[in-house]
Amino acid sequence: MTSLMLASEIVKRPVVTLAGEVVAQVKDIVFDGAEGCLTGFTLNGCGLFSGPLGHALPWSGVTALGSHAVVIRDETVFEQASVVTDRDRAGGGDVLGARLLTDVGTDLGKVIDVVIGVTMSTQPSARVVGCRITSTEALGHHQRPVFVPLPATMAVSDELLLVPAAASEFITEELPGFATALQGFRARLQEA
């Protein structure tokens, strides 16, 4: 089963070992923009005056990503931060603030959050499946936040995400209705 989470809700989530020890806090999410998959997390220490840690958590070290914590077996799964963040080189960096543009040149809006589909099974995965944008007049929701489904692969840079024009037909204003919109959008892409 896949659950949907906003990237902004994962940031600051505690990282907990299977022994119940809180060992870090999620600082940022690292993903491969071309493939749309989450590759890991940069970390902050725990406590009032803790800052960024020199190590990071690769996705392969995650046992569970729940609504309240990221669970790991133990701290041996951590890698050097530079190793985990270097995997981001194809991703184009931070997409927050980037424009969402259709392949026919319509500016849909500015990205304010990312929707992640998390599947915890024998092969756990976390993929970017959508984004939350502040919409433009082109969508008829001017300046209101809306959710837009994304294709499995797309062009991504620091300034721009390029999506098929059909994405604008599957926009929702609430996250609970987003799963249905995403399914319809992906089905439409397969028909084309």
mmCIF file of C-alpha atoms in Angstrom:
data_model
loop_
_atom_site.group_PDB
_atom_site.id
_atom_site.type_symbol
_atom_site.label_atom_id
_atom_site.label_comp_id
_atom_site.label_asym_id
_atom_site.label_seq_id
_atom_site.Cartn_x
_atom_site.Cartn_y
_atom_site.Cartn_z
ATOM 1 C CA MET A 1 0.000 0.000 0.000
ATOM 2 C CA THR A 2 1.260 3.480 -0.870
ATOM 3 C CA SER A 3 0.763 6.386 1.492
ATOM 4 C CA LEU A 4 1.116 10.026 0.462
ATOM 5 C CA MET A 5 3.207 12.479 2.473
ATOM 6 C CA LEU A 6 4.256 16.061 1.962
ATOM 7 C CA ALA A 7 8.000 16.660 2.016
ATOM 8 C CA SER A 8 7.444 19.558 4.439
ATOM 9 C CA GLU A 9 5.894 17.107 6.918
ATOM 10 C CA ILE A 10 8.936 14.798 6.805
ATOM 11 C CA VAL A 11 11.451 17.557 7.540
ATOM 12 C CA LYS A 12 12.233 17.722 11.291
ATOM 13 C CA ARG A 13 10.848 14.209 11.800
ATOM 14 C CA PRO A 14 12.968 12.212 14.301
ATOM 15 C CA VAL A 15 15.169 9.350 13.132
ATOM 16 C CA VAL A 16 14.692 6.443 15.539
ATOM 17 C CA THR A 17 16.518 3.114 15.799
ATOM 18 C CA LEU A 18 14.703 -0.199 16.234
ATOM 19 C CA ALA A 19 16.022 -0.077 19.821
ATOM 20 C CA GLY A 20 13.929 3.071 20.372
ATOM 21 C CA GLU A 21 16.785 5.584 20.482
ATOM 22 C CA VAL A 22 16.295 8.974 18.792
ATOM 23 C CA VAL A 23 19.600 9.510 16.944
ATOM 24 C CA ALA A 24 18.928 12.411 14.568
ATOM 25 C CA GLN A 25 16.323 14.614 12.936
ATOM 26 C CA VAL A 26 15.583 14.937 9.199
ATOM 27 C CA LYS A 27 17.047 18.178 7.846
ATOM 28 C CA ASP A 28 16.370 17.815 4.107
ATOM 29 C CA ILE A 29 15.186 15.249 1.610
ATOM 30 C CA VAL A 30 17.534 14.191 -1.177
ATOM 31 C CA PHE A 31 16.006 12.876 -4.381
ATOM 32 C CA ASP A 32 16.982 11.978 -7.921
ATOM 33 C CA GLY A 33 14.950 14.422 -10.004
ATOM 34 C CA ALA A 34 15.281 12.526 -13.264
ATOM 35 C CA GLU A 35 14.039 9.258 -11.731
ATOM 36 C CA GLY A 36 11.725 10.898 -9.194
ATOM 37 C CA CYS A 37 12.865 8.672 -6.329
ATOM 38 C CA LEU A 38 13.928 9.633 -2.843
ATOM 39 C CA THR A 39 17.569 8.698 -2.260
ATOM 40 C CA GLY A 40 18.039 9.765 1.351
ATOM 41 C CA PHE A 41 18.005 12.438 4.009
ATOM 42 C CA THR A 42 20.483 14.967 5.328
ATOM 43 C CA LEU A 43 20.363 15.114 9.104
ATOM 44 C CA ASN A 44 20.497 17.450 12.067
ATOM 45 C CA GLY A 45 21.513 16.382 15.526
ATOM 46 C CA CYS A 46 18.998 16.131 18.345
ATOM 47 C CA GLY A 47 18.560 18.793 20.961
ATOM 48 C CA LEU A 48 18.133 22.515 21.233
ATOM 49 C CA PHE A 49 21.559 23.575 19.942
ATOM 50 C CA SER A 50 22.244 20.754 17.503
ATOM 51 C CA GLY A 51 23.087 21.573 13.930
ATOM 52 C CA PRO A 52 23.767 19.673 10.702
ATOM 53 C CA LEU A 53 25.524 16.326 11.042
ATOM 54 C CA GLY A 54 28.443 15.185 8.891
ATOM 55 C CA HIS A 55 26.604 12.003 7.998
ATOM 56 C CA ALA A 56 23.351 11.362 6.212
ATOM 57 C CA LEU A 57 20.791 8.591 5.868
ATOM 58 C CA PRO A 58 20.584 6.821 2.494
ATOM 59 C CA TRP A 59 17.126 5.505 1.568
ATOM 60 C CA SER A 60 18.537 1.955 1.614
ATOM 61 C CA GLY A 61 19.026 2.356 5.394
ATOM 62 C CA VAL A 62 15.380 3.201 6.101
ATOM 63 C CA THR A 63 13.333 0.441 7.725
ATOM 64 C CA ALA A 64 10.108 2.490 7.847
ATOM 65 C CA LEU A 65 8.935 6.005 7.044
ATOM 66 C CA GLY A 66 5.912 6.613 9.205
ATOM 67 C CA SER A 67 3.745 9.598 9.983
ATOM 68 C CA HIS A 68 5.753 10.386 13.143
ATOM 69 C CA ALA A 69 9.289 9.051 12.609
ATOM 70 C CA VAL A 70 11.865 7.634 10.228
ATOM 71 C CA VAL A 71 12.925 4.222 11.542
ATOM 72 C CA ILE A 72 16.361 2.675 10.958
ATOM 73 C CA ARG A 73 17.978 -0.555 12.156
ATOM 74 C CA ASP A 74 20.829 1.307 13.886
ATOM 75 C CA GLU A 75 23.352 4.088 13.260
ATOM 76 C CA THR A 76 25.577 1.858 11.104
ATOM 77 C CA VAL A 77 23.301 2.648 8.140
ATOM 78 C CA PHE A 78 24.510 6.282 8.052
ATOM 79 C CA GLU A 79 26.921 7.352 5.295
ATOM 80 C CA GLN A 80 29.017 10.466 4.800
ATOM 81 C CA ALA A 81 26.708 13.357 3.894
ATOM 82 C CA SER A 82 28.668 14.074 0.722
ATOM 83 C CA VAL A 83 28.031 10.522 -0.554
ATOM 84 C CA VAL A 84 24.248 10.780 -0.100
ATOM 85 C CA THR A 85 23.942 14.341 -1.455
ATOM 86 C CA ASP A 86 26.190 13.579 -4.439
ATOM 87 C CA ARG A 87 23.488 11.164 -5.618
ATOM 88 C CA ASP A 88 21.401 14.316 -6.153
ATOM 89 C CA ARG A 89 23.536 15.561 -9.058
ATOM 90 C CA ALA A 90 20.956 14.476 -11.686
ATOM 91 C CA GLY A 91 18.141 15.986 -9.634
ATOM 92 C CA GLY A 92 18.903 19.622 -10.281
ATOM 93 C CA GLY A 93 18.874 20.586 -6.601
ATOM 94 C CA ASP A 94 16.055 22.156 -4.636
ATOM 95 C CA VAL A 95 12.753 22.301 -6.541
ATOM 96 C CA LEU A 96 10.964 24.511 -4.006
ATOM 97 C CA GLY A 97 10.332 27.832 -5.699
ATOM 98 C CA ALA A 98 10.729 26.338 -9.187
ATOM 99 C CA ARG A 99 8.081 27.035 -11.851
ATOM 100 C CA LEU A 100 5.849 24.195 -13.022
ATOM 101 C CA LEU A 101 5.539 24.466 -16.796
ATOM 102 C CA THR A 102 3.616 22.238 -19.225
ATOM 103 C CA ASP A 103 5.163 20.848 -22.384
ATOM 104 C CA VAL A 104 3.002 23.303 -24.363
ATOM 105 C CA GLY A 105 4.421 26.301 -22.491
ATOM 106 C CA THR A 106 1.716 27.038 -19.889
ATOM 107 C CA ASP A 107 3.000 28.283 -16.531
ATOM 108 C CA LEU A 108 0.955 26.441 -13.885
ATOM 109 C CA GLY A 109 2.573 28.006 -10.815
ATOM 110 C CA LYS A 110 5.397 27.932 -8.287
ATOM 111 C CA VAL A 111 6.301 24.765 -6.354
ATOM 112 C CA ILE A 112 5.744 25.174 -2.598
ATOM 113 C CA ASP A 113 5.893 21.501 -1.532
ATOM 114 C CA VAL A 114 6.426 18.010 -2.929
ATOM 115 C CA VAL A 115 4.117 14.985 -2.588
ATOM 116 C CA ILE A 116 5.939 11.730 -1.894
ATOM 117 C CA GLY A 117 4.371 8.305 -2.389
ATOM 118 C CA VAL A 118 5.842 5.887 0.159
ATOM 119 C CA THR A 119 5.479 2.134 -0.216
ATOM 120 C CA MET A 120 6.791 0.054 2.682
ATOM 121 C CA SER A 121 6.995 -3.563 1.540
ATOM 122 C CA THR A 122 9.731 -6.091 0.874
ATOM 123 C CA GLN A 123 11.156 -3.492 -1.546
ATOM 124 C CA PRO A 124 10.434 -0.140 0.201
ATOM 125 C CA SER A 125 10.299 2.837 -2.125
ATOM 126 C CA ALA A 126 9.630 6.545 -1.955
ATOM 127 C CA ARG A 127 8.880 8.470 -5.143
ATOM 128 C CA VAL A 128 7.959 12.033 -5.931
ATOM 129 C CA VAL A 129 4.426 11.719 -7.334
ATOM 130 C CA GLY A 130 3.215 15.299 -7.282
ATOM 131 C CA CYS A 131 3.761 18.811 -6.118
ATOM 132 C CA ARG A 132 1.827 21.514 -4.371
ATOM 133 C CA ILE A 133 1.944 24.818 -6.197
ATOM 134 C CA THR A 134 0.694 28.343 -5.811
ATOM 135 C CA SER A 135 -1.328 28.352 -9.015
ATOM 136 C CA THR A 136 -1.464 30.915 -11.789
ATOM 137 C CA GLU A 137 -4.553 32.284 -13.537
ATOM 138 C CA ALA A 138 -4.066 29.615 -16.220
ATOM 139 C CA LEU A 139 -5.596 27.050 -13.841
ATOM 140 C CA GLY A 140 -8.518 29.133 -12.638
ATOM 141 C CA HIS A 141 -7.293 28.812 -9.045
ATOM 142 C CA HIS A 142 -5.166 31.969 -9.099
ATOM 143 C CA GLN A 143 -2.829 32.144 -6.094
ATOM 144 C CA ARG A 144 -4.532 29.222 -4.309
ATOM 145 C CA PRO A 145 -2.434 26.197 -3.414
ATOM 146 C CA VAL A 146 -3.322 23.120 -5.480
ATOM 147 C CA PHE A 147 -1.851 19.641 -5.954
ATOM 148 C CA VAL A 148 -0.599 18.606 -9.397
ATOM 149 C CA PRO A 149 0.255 14.982 -10.303
ATOM 150 C CA LEU A 150 3.627 14.344 -11.900
ATOM 151 C CA PRO A 151 4.700 11.722 -14.446
ATOM 152 C CA ALA A 152 7.054 8.931 -13.364
ATOM 153 C CA THR A 153 9.978 10.724 -15.052
ATOM 154 C CA MET A 154 10.318 14.389 -15.955
ATOM 155 C CA ALA A 155 12.724 17.197 -16.738
ATOM 156 C CA VAL A 156 13.821 18.960 -13.533
ATOM 157 C CA SER A 157 16.116 21.884 -12.766
ATOM 158 C CA ASP A 158 16.498 24.413 -9.928
ATOM 159 C CA GLU A 159 14.193 26.762 -11.821
ATOM 160 C CA LEU A 160 11.744 24.561 -13.715
ATOM 161 C CA LEU A 161 9.766 21.303 -13.728
ATOM 162 C CA LEU A 162 8.329 20.317 -17.090
ATOM 163 C CA VAL A 163 5.139 18.198 -17.125
ATOM 164 C CA PRO A 164 2.698 17.000 -19.792
ATOM 165 C CA ALA A 165 -0.170 19.422 -20.424
ATOM 166 C CA ALA A 166 -2.642 16.729 -19.279
ATOM 167 C CA ALA A 167 -1.443 17.275 -15.692
ATOM 168 C CA SER A 168 -3.545 20.441 -15.515
ATOM 169 C CA GLU A 169 -6.713 18.337 -15.962
ATOM 170 C CA PHE A 170 -6.035 16.354 -12.770
ATOM 171 C CA ILE A 171 -5.458 19.129 -10.244
ATOM 172 C CA THR A 172 -6.949 18.822 -6.752
ATOM 173 C CA GLU A 173 -7.160 21.289 -3.887
ATOM 174 C CA GLU A 174 -6.896 18.664 -1.128
ATOM 175 C CA LEU A 175 -4.364 15.889 -0.537
ATOM 176 C CA PRO A 176 -7.034 13.222 0.224
ATOM 177 C CA GLY A 177 -8.363 13.445 -3.362
ATOM 178 C CA PHE A 178 -4.890 13.487 -4.861
ATOM 179 C CA ALA A 179 -4.432 9.690 -5.045
ATOM 180 C CA THR A 180 -7.417 9.395 -7.407
ATOM 181 C CA ALA A 181 -6.165 12.312 -9.525
ATOM 182 C CA LEU A 182 -2.697 10.750 -9.751
ATOM 183 C CA GLN A 183 -4.132 7.405 -10.829
ATOM 184 C CA GLY A 184 -6.255 9.081 -13.538
ATOM 185 C CA PHE A 185 -3.315 11.133 -14.790
ATOM 186 C CA ARG A 186 -0.966 8.150 -15.005
ATOM 187 C CA ALA A 187 -3.664 6.139 -16.812
ATOM 188 C CA ARG A 188 -4.074 8.973 -19.339
ATOM 189 C CA LEU A 189 -0.324 9.004 -19.990
ATOM 190 C CA GLN A 190 -0.352 5.264 -20.674
ATOM 191 C CA GLU A 191 -3.160 5.689 -23.214
ATOM 192 C CA ALA A 192 -1.202 8.276 -25.193
#
